[in-house]
Short mmCIF file of C-alpha atoms in Angstrom, two decimals:
data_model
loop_
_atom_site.label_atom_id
_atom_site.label_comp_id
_atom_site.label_asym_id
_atom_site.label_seq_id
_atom_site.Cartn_x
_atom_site.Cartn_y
_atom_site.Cartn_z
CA UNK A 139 80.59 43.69 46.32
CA UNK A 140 78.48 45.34 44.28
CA UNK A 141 78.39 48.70 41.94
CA UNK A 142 75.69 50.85 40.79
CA UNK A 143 75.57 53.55 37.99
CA UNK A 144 73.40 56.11 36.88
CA UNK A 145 70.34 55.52 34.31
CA UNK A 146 71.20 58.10 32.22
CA UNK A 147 75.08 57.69 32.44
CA UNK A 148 77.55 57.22 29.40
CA UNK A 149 76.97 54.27 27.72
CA UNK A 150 80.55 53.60 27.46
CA UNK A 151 80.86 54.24 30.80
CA UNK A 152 78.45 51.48 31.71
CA UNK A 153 79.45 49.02 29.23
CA UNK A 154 83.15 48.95 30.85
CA UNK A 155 82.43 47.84 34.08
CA UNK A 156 79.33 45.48 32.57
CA UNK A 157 82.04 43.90 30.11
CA UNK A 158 84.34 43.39 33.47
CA UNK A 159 81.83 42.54 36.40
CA UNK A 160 78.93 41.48 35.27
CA UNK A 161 79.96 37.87 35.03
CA UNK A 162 80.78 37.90 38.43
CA UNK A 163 78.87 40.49 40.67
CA UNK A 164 75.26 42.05 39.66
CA UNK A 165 75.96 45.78 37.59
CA UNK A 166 73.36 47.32 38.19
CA UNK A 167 71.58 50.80 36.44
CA UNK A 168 70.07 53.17 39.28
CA UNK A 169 69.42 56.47 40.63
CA UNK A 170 69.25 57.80 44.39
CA UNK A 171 67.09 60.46 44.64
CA UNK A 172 67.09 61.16 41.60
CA UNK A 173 70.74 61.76 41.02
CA UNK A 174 73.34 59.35 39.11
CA UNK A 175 76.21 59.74 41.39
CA UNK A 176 75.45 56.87 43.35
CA UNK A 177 78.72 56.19 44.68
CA UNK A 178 78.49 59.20 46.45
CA UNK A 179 75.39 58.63 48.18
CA UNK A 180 75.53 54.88 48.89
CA UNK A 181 77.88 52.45 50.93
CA UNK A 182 78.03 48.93 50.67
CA UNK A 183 80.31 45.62 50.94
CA UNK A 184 79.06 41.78 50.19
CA UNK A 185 76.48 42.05 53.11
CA UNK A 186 74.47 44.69 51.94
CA UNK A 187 73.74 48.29 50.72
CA UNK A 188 72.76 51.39 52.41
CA UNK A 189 71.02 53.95 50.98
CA UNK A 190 69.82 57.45 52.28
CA UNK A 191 66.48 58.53 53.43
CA UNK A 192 66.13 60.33 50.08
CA UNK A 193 65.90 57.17 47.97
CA UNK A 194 62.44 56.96 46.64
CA UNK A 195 60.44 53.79 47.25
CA UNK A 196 60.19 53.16 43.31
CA UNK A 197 64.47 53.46 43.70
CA UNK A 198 64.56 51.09 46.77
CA UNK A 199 62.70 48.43 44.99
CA UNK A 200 64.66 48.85 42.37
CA UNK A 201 67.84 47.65 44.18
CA UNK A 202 66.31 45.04 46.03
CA UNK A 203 64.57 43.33 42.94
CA UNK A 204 68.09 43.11 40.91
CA UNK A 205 70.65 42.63 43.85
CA UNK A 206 71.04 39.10 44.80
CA UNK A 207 68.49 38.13 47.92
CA UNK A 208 71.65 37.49 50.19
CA UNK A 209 72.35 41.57 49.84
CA UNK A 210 70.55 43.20 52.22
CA UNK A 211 69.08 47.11 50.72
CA UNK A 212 68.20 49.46 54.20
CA UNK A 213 67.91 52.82 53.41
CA UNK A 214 68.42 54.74 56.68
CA UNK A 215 67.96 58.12 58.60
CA UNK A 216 70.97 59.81 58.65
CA UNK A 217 71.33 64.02 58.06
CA UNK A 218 74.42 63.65 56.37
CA UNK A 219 72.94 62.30 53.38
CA UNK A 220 75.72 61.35 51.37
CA UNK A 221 76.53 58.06 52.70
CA UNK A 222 79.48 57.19 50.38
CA UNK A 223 81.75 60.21 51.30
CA UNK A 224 80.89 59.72 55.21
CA UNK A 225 81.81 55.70 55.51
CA UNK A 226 84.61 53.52 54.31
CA UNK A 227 83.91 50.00 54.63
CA UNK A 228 84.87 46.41 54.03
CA UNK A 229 83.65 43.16 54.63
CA UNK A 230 85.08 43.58 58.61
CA UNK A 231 85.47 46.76 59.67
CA UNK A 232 84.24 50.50 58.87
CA UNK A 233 85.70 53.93 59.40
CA UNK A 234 82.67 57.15 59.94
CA UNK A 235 82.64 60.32 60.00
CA UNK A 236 83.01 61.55 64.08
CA UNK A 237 79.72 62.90 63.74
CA UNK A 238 77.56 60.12 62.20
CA UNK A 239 74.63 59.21 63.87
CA UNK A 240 74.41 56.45 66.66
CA UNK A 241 72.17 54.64 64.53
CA UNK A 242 73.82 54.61 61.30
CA UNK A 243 76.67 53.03 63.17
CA UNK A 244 74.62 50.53 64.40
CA UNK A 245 73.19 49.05 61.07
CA UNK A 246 76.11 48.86 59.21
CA UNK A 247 76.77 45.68 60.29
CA UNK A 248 80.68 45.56 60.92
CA UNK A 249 82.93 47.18 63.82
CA UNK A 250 82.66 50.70 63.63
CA UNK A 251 85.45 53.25 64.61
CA UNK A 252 85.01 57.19 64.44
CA UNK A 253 87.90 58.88 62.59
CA UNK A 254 89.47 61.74 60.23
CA UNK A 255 92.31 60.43 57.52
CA UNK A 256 94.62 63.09 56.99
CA UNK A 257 92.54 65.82 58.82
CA UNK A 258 90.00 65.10 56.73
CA UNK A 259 86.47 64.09 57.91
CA UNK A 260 84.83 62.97 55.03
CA UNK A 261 86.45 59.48 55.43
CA UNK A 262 84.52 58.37 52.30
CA UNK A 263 86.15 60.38 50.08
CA UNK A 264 89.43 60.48 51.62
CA UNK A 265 90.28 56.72 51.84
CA UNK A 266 89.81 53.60 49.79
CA UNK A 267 90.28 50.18 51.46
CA UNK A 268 89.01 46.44 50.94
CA UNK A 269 89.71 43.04 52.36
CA UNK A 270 93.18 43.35 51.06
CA UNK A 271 94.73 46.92 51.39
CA UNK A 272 93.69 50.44 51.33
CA UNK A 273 94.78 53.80 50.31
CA UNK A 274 94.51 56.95 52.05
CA UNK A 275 94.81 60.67 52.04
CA UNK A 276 98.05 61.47 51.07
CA UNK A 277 98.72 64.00 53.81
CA UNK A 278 98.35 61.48 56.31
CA UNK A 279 101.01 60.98 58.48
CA UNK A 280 103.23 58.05 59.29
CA UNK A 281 101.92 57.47 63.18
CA UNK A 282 98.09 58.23 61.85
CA UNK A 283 98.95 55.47 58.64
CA UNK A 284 100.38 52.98 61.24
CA UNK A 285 97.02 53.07 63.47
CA UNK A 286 94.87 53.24 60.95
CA UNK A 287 96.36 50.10 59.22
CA UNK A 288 96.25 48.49 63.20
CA UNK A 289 92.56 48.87 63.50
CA UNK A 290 91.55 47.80 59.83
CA UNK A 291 93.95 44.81 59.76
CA UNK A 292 95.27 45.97 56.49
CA UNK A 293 98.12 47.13 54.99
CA UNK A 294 97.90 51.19 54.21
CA UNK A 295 99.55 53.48 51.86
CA UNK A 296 98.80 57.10 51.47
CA UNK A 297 98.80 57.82 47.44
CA UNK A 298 96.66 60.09 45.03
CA UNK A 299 94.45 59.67 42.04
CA UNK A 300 93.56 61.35 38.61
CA UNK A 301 96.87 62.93 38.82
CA UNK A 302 97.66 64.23 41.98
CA UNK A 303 93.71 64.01 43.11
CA UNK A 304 93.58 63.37 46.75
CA UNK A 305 89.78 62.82 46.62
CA UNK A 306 90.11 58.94 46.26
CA UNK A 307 86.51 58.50 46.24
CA UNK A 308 85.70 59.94 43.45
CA UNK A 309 88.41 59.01 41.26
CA UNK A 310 88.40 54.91 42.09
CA UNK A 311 85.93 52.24 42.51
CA UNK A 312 87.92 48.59 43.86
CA UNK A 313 86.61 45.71 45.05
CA UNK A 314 89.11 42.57 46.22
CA UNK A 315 89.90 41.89 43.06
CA UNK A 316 89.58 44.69 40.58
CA UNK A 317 89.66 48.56 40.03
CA UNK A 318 88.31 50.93 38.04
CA UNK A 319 90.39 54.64 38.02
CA UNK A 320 89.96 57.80 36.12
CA UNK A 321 91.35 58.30 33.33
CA UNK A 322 93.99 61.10 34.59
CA UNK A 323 95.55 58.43 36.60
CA UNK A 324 99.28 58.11 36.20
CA UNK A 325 100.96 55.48 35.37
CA UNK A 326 102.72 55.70 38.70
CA UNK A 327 99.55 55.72 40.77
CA UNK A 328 98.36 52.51 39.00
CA UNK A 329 101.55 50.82 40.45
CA UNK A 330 100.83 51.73 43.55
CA UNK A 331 96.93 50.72 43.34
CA UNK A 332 97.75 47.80 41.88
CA UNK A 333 100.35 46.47 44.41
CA UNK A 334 98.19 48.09 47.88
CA UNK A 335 95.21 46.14 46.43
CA UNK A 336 97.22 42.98 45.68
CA UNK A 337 96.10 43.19 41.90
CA UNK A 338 99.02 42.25 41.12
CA UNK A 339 99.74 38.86 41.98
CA UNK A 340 99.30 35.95 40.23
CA UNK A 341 98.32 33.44 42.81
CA UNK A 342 95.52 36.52 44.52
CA UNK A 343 94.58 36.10 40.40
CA UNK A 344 94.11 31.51 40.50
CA UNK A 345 92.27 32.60 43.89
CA UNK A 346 89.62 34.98 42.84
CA UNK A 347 89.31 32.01 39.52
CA UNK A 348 88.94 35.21 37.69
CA UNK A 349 91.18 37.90 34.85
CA UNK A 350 92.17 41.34 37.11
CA UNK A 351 93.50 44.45 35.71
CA UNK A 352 92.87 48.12 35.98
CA UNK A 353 90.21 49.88 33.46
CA UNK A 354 90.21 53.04 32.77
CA UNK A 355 87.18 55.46 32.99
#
């Protein structure tokens, strides 16, 4: 996995997840199309990156001359631009937006299924999930949890962020073995990211051969 941050971003900001990642995965300063809110407008797991149509050249380049050579950069043509609120991935599997183009679905790279999570089309921002667990919109019902959970093979819980937030994009950034949450995040919604994740447990901890814990933003 990999995470990108804007150029002109806090330094603080930056220096957390460098301090935490950068001994493991690339951290890596950038900008797509101009704009530091990256995680919005990207989507990614340990295959590659894909990046809208609006990413200059100079910005593509970028990526692919610090990102590792197995990590595949495509920057694609897709109208709805912002990439990160309209795709929820892992390593496996991926959840769209219904109305993503044909050919968006086609280069991510993992089995594709067209969905809403609680009502909610903009599956990017409503639902967080890796390899281990995931977390979605917390109006989502039982039945829509249950098959939802069947077609990602992984365990689901519907929670909030940031206090109540159910925009779960832009509140959390987790990988298989650490997260990152906004600092308005209760102490009750770190339980429950911690245990969904498995962040938790000791021997997830000897596997990954590295520390885990939640930062704060």
């Amino acid at each position: 996995n990999t995470k990108n941050e804007g150029i002109s971003g806090s330094k603080n900001f930056y220096s957390i997840f460098k301090s935490e990642l950068s001994q493991h995965i690339p951290v890596v300063h950038a900008t797509i199309a101009g704009c530091r809110f990256v995680g919005r407008t990207t989507v990614g797991n340990r295959r590659g990156i894909l990046v809208p149509n609006t990413t200059s050249d100079i910005e593509l380049q970028h990526l692919c001359n610090t990102l590792p050579d197995n990590v595949v950069v495509q920057r694609i043509e897709e109208r709805l631009s912002a990439l990160g609120n309209i795709v929820a991935c892992n390593d496996h599997v991926a959840l769209v937006h219904p109305d993503v183009d044909r050919e968006t679905e086609d280069v991510i790279g993992v089995e594709v299924f067209r969905q809403t999570v609680g009502g909610q089309a903009l599956v990017g921002s409503h639902c967080k999930f890796t390899n281990q667990g995931g977390m979605v919109h917390p109006r989502t019902t039982v039945e829509d949890i249950e098959e939802l959970s069947s077609l990602l093979q992984v365990p689901l819980v519907a929670g909030t962020i940031n206090r109540g937030s159910d925009v779960l994009g832009g509140g959390m950034v987790v990988n298989d073995w650490s997260a990152f949450v906004g600092l308005d995040t209760t102490s009750t919604e770190i339980s429950v990211v911690e245990s969904i994740f498995k962040l938790g447990s000791r021997q997830h901890h000897q596997q990954q051969e590295c520390n885990l814990r939640i930062d704060f933003l």
